[in-house]
PDB file of C-alpha atoms in Angstrom:
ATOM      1  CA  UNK A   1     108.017 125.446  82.819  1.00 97.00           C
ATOM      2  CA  UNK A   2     106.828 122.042  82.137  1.00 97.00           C
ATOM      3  CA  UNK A   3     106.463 119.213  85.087  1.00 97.00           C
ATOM      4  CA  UNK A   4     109.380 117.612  82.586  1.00 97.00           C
ATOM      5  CA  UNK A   5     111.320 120.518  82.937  1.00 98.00           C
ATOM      6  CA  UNK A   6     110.550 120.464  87.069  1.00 98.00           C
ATOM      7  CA  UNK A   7     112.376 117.034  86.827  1.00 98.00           C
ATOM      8  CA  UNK A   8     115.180 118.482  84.860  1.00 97.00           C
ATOM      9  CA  UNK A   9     115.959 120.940  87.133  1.00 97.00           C
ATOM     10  CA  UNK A  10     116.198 118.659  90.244  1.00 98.00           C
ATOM     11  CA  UNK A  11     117.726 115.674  88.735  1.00 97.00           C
ATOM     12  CA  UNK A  12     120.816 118.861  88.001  1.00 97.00           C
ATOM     13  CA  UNK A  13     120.399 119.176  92.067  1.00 97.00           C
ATOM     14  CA  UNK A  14     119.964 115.211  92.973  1.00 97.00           C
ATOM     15  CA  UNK A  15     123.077 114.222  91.073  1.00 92.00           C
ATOM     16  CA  UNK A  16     123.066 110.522  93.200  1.00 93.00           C
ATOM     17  CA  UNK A  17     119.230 109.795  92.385  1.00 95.00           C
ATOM     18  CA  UNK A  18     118.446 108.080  89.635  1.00 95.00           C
ATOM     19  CA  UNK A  19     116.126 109.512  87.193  1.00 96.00           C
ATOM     20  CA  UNK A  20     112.938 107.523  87.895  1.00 96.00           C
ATOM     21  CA  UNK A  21     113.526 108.036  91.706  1.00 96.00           C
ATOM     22  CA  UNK A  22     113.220 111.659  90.989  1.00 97.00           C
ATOM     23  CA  UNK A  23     110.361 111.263  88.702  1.00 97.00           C
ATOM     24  CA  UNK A  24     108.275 109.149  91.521  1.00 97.00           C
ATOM     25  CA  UNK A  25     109.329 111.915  93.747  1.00 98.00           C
ATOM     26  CA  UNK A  26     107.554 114.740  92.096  1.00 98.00           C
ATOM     27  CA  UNK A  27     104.768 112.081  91.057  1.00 97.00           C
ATOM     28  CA  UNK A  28     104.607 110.689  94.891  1.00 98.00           C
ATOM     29  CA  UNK A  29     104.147 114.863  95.604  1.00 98.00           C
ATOM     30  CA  UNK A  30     101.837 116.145  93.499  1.00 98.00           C
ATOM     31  CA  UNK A  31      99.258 112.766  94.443  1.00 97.00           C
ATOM     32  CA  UNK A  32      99.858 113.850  97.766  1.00 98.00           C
ATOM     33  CA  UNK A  33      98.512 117.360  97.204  1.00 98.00           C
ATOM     34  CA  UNK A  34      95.739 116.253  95.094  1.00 97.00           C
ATOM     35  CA  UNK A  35      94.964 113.435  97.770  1.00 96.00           C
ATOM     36  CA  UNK A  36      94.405 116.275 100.457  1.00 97.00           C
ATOM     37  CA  UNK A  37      92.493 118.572  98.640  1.00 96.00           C
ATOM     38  CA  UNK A  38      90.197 115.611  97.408  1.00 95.00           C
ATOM     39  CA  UNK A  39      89.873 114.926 101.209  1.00 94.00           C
ATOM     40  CA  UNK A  40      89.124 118.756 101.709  1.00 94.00           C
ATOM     41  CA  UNK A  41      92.365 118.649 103.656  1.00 96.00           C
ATOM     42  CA  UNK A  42      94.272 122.287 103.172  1.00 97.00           C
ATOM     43  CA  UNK A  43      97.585 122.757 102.245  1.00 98.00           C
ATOM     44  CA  UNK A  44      99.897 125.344 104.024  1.00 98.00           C
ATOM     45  CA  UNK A  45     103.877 125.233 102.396  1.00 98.00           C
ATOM     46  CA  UNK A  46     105.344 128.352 103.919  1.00 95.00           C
ATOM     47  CA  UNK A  47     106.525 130.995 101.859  1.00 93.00           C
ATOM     48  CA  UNK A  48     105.372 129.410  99.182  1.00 98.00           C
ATOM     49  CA  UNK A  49     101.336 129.034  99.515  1.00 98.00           C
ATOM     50  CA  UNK A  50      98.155 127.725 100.708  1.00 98.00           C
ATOM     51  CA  UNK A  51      95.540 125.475  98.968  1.00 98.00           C
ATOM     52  CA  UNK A  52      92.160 125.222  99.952  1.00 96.00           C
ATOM     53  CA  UNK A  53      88.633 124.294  98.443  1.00 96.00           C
ATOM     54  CA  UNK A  54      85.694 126.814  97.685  1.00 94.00           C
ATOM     55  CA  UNK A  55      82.405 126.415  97.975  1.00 90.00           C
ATOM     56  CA  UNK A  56      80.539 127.118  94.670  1.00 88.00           C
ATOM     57  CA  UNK A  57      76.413 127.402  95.187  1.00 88.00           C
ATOM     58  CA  UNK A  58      74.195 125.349  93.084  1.00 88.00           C
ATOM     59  CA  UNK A  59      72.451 126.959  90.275  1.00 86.00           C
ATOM     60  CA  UNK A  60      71.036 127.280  86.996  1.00 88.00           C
ATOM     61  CA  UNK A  61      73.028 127.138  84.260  1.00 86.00           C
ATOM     62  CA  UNK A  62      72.313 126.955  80.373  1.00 88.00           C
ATOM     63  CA  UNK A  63      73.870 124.714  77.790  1.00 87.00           C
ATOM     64  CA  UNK A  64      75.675 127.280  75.650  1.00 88.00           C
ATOM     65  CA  UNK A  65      74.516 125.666  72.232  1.00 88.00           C
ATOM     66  CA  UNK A  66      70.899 124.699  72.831  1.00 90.00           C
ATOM     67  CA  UNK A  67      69.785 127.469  75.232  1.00 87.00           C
ATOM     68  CA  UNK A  68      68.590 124.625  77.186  1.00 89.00           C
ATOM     69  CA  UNK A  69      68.693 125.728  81.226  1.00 89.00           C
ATOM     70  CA  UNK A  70      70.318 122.883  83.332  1.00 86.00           C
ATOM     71  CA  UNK A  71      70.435 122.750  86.826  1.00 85.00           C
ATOM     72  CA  UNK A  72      74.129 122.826  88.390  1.00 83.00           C
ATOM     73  CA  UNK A  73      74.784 121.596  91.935  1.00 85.00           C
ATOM     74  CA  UNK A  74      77.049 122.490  94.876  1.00 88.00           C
ATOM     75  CA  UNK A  75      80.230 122.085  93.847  1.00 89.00           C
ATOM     76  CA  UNK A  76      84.594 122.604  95.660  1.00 92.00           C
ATOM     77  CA  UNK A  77      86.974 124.000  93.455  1.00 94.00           C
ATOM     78  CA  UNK A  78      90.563 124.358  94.093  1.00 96.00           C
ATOM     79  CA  UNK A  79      91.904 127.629  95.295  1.00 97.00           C
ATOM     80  CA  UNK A  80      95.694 129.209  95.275  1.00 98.00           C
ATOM     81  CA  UNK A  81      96.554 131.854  97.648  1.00 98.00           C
ATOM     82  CA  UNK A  82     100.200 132.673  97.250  1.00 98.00           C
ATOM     83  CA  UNK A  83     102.303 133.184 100.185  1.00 97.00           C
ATOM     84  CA  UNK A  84     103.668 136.684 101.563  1.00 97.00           C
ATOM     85  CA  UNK A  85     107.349 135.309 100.185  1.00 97.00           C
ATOM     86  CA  UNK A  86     106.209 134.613  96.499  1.00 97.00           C
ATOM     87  CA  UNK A  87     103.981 137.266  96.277  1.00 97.00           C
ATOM     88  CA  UNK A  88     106.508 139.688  97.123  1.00 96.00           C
ATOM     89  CA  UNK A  89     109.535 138.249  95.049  1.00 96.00           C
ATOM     90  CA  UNK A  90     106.856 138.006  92.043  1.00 96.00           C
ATOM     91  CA  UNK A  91     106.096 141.309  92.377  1.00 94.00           C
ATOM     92  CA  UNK A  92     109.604 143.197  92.999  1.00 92.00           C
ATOM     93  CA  UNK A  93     110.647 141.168  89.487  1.00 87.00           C
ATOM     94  CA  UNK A  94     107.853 143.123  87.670  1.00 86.00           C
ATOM     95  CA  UNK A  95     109.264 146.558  89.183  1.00 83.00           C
ATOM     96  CA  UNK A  96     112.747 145.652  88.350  1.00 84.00           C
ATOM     97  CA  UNK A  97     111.551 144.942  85.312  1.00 76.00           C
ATOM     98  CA  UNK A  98     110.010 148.339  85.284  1.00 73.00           C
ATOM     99  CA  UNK A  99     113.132 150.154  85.625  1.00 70.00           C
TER     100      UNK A  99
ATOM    101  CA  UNK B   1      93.706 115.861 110.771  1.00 63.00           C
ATOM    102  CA  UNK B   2      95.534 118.769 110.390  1.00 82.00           C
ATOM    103  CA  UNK B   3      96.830 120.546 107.094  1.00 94.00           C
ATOM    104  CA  UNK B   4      99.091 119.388 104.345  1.00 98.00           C
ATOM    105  CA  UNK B   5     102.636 120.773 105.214  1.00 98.00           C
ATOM    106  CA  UNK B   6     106.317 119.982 103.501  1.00 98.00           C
ATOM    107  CA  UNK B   7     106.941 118.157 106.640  1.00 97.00           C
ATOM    108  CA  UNK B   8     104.124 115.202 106.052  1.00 97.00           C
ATOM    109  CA  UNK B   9     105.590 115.658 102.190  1.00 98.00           C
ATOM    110  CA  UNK B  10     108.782 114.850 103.214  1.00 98.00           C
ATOM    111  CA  UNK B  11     107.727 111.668 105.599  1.00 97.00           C
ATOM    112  CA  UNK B  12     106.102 110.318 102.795  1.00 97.00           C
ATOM    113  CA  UNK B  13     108.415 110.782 100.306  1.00 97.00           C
ATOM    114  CA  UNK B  14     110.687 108.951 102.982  1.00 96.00           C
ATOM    115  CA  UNK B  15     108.517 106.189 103.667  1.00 96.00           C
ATOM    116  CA  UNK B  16     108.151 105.344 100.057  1.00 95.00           C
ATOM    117  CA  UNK B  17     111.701 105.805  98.132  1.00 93.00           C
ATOM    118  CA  UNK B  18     114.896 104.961  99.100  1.00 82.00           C
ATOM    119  CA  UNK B  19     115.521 108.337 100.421  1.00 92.00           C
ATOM    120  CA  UNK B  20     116.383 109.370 103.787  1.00 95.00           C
ATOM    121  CA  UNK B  21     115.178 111.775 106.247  1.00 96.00           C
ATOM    122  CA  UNK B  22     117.323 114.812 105.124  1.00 97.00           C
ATOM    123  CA  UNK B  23     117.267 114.162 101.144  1.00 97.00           C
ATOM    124  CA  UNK B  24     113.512 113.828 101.219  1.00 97.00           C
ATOM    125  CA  UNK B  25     113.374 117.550 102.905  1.00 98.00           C
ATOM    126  CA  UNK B  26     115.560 118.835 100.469  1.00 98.00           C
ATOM    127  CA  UNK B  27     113.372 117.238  97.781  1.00 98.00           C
ATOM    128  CA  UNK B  28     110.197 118.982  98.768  1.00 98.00           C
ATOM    129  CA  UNK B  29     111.545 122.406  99.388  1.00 98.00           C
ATOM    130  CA  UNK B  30     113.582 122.042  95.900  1.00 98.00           C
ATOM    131  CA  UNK B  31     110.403 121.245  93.942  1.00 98.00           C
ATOM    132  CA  UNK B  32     108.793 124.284  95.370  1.00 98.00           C
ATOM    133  CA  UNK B  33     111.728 126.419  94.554  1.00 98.00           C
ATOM    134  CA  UNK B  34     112.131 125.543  91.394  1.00 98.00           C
ATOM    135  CA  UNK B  35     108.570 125.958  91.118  1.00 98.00           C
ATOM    136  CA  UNK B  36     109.287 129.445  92.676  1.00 98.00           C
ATOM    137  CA  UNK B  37     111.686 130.845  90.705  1.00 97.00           C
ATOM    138  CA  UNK B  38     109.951 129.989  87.557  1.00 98.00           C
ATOM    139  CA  UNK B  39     107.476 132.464  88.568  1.00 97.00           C
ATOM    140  CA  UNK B  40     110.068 135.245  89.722  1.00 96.00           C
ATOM    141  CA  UNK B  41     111.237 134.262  86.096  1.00 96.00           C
ATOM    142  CA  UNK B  42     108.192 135.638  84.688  1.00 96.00           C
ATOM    143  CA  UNK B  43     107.810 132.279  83.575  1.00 97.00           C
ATOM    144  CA  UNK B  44     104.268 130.167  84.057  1.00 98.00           C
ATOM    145  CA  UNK B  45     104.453 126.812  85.710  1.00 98.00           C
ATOM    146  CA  UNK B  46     102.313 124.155  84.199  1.00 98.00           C
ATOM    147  CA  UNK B  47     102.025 120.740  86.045  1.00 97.00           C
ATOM    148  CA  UNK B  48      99.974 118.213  83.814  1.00 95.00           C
ATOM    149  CA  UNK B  49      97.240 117.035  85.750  1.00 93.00           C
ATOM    150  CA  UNK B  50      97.259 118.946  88.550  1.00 97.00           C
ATOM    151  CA  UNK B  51      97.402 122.742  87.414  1.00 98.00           C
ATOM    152  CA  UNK B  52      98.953 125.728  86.435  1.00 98.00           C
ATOM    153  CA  UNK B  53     100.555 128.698  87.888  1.00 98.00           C
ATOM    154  CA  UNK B  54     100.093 131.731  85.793  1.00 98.00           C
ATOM    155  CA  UNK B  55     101.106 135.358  86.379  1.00 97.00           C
ATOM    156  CA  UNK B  56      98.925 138.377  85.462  1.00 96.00           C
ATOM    157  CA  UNK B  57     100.287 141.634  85.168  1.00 94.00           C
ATOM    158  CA  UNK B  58      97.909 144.240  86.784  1.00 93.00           C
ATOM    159  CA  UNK B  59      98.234 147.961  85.460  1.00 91.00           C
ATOM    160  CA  UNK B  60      97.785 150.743  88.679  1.00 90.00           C
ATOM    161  CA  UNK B  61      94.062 151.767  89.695  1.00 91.00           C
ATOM    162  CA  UNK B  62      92.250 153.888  92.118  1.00 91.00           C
ATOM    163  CA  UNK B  63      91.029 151.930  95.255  1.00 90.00           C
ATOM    164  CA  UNK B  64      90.220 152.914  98.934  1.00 91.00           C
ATOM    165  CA  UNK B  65      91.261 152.213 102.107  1.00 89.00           C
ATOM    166  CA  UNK B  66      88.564 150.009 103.645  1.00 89.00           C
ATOM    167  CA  UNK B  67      88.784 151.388 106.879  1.00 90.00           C
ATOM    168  CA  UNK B  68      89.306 155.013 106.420  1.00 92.00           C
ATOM    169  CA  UNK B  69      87.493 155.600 103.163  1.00 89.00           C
ATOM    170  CA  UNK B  70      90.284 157.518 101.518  1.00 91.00           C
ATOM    171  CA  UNK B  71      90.881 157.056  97.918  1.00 91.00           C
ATOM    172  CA  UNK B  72      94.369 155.583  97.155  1.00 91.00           C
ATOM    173  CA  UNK B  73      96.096 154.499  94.209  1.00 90.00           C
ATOM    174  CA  UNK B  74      96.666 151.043  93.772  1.00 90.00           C
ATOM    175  CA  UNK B  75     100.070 150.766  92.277  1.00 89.00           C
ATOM    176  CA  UNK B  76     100.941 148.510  89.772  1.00 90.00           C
ATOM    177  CA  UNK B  77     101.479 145.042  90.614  1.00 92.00           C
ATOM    178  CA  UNK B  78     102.523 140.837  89.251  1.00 95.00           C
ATOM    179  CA  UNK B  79     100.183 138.504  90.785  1.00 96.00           C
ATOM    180  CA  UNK B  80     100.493 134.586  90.468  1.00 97.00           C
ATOM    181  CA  UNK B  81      96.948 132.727  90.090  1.00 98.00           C
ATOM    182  CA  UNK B  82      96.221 129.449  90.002  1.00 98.00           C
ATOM    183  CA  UNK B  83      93.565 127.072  87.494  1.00 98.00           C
ATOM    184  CA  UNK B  84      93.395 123.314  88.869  1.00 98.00           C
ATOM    185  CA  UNK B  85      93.774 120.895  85.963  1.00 97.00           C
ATOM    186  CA  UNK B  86      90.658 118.427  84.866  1.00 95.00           C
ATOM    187  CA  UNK B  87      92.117 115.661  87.103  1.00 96.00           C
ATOM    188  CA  UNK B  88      92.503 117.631  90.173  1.00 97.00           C
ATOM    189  CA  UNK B  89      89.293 118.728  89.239  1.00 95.00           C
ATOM    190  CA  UNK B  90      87.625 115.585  89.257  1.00 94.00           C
ATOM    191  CA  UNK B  91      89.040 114.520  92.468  1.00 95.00           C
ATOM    192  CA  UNK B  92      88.287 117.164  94.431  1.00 94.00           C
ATOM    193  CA  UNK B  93      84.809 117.189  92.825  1.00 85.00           C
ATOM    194  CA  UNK B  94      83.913 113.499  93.931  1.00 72.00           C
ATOM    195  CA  UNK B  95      83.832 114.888  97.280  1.00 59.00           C
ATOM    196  CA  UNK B  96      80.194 116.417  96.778  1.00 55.00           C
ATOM    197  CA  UNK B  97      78.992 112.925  97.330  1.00 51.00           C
ATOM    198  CA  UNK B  98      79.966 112.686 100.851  1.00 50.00           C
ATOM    199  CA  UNK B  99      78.192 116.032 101.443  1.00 47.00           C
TER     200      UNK B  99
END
């Protein structure tokens, strides 16, 4: 599923909204998420998940094409931990699926 | 300041389209539904920008029980991961500089 197709789907569920109104919606909510984690601010949304930043050490890396080493520094990347709720509905689909 | 939760999603999404209290709620738990049952779907989620949600299918393996020691099998399982898009990315990465 596509953020387009996102919109689809809740345009279908916000029959009164007009289509940009639901568009700024999901744009409005995905800044906000991004905002946070740029401010190291972590996300809980219950059932659903928890975003949070980790902590990568600097070090030496090598430029793959020149063999070159380069020196990397400390560096936050995002990180998804899905909640009990999805995790479990994800995985009962793939053991229905099973049977 | 505390974490990112559907409730300051929801006063935001108030505070900046015409939509009240109760229809800005509904918005943010919608969007993660959706989101949701795209992945009970089987179905990746890809948000341009900000990420996507993938699912990995995981075959059964022998693991222990940390505490006890005793070898277990691992049965097996769906699991959704997450890999931040270049923009999120970025954002988050500016942060270093404040460090």
């Amino acid at each position: 599923m596509k953020k387009s197709e996102l919109i689809d789907e809740l345009i279908e569920r916000f029959d009164h909204m007009s289509v940009r109104d639901v568009e700024t919606a999901v744009k409005i909510m995905l800044e906000h998420m991004t905002e946070s984690l740029a401010m190291d601010n972590r996300i809980e949304i219950r059932g659903f998940g928890s975003f949070c930043l980790h902590y990568r050490a600097p070090r030496t890396g090598r430029n793959p094409k020149t063999g070159e080493s380069v020196s990397l520094g400390t560096k936050y990347v995002p990180h998804f931990k899905p909640g009990r709720e999805l995790r479990n509905s994800v995985n009962n689909a793939l053991l229905s699926d099973l049977l | 300041m505390g974490c990112l939760t559907k409730a300051d999603m929801a006063d935001r999404l108030c505070n900046e389209l015409n939509l009240n209290k109760r229809e800005s709620k509904r918005m943010v738990e919608e969007f993660f539904d959706r989101i949701s049952q795209s992945l009970i779907n089987n179905e990746q989620v890809k948000m341009s920008g900000f990420g996507n949600f993938d699912l990995r299918d995981k075959s059964q393996r022998p693991g222990r029980n940390p505490k006890t020691g005793e070898e277990v099998l691992v049965s097996a399982r769906r699991v959704v991961t997450f890999r931040p898009g270049q923009k999120l990315k970025e954002r988050v990465d500016k942060k270093q500089s404040r460090h």
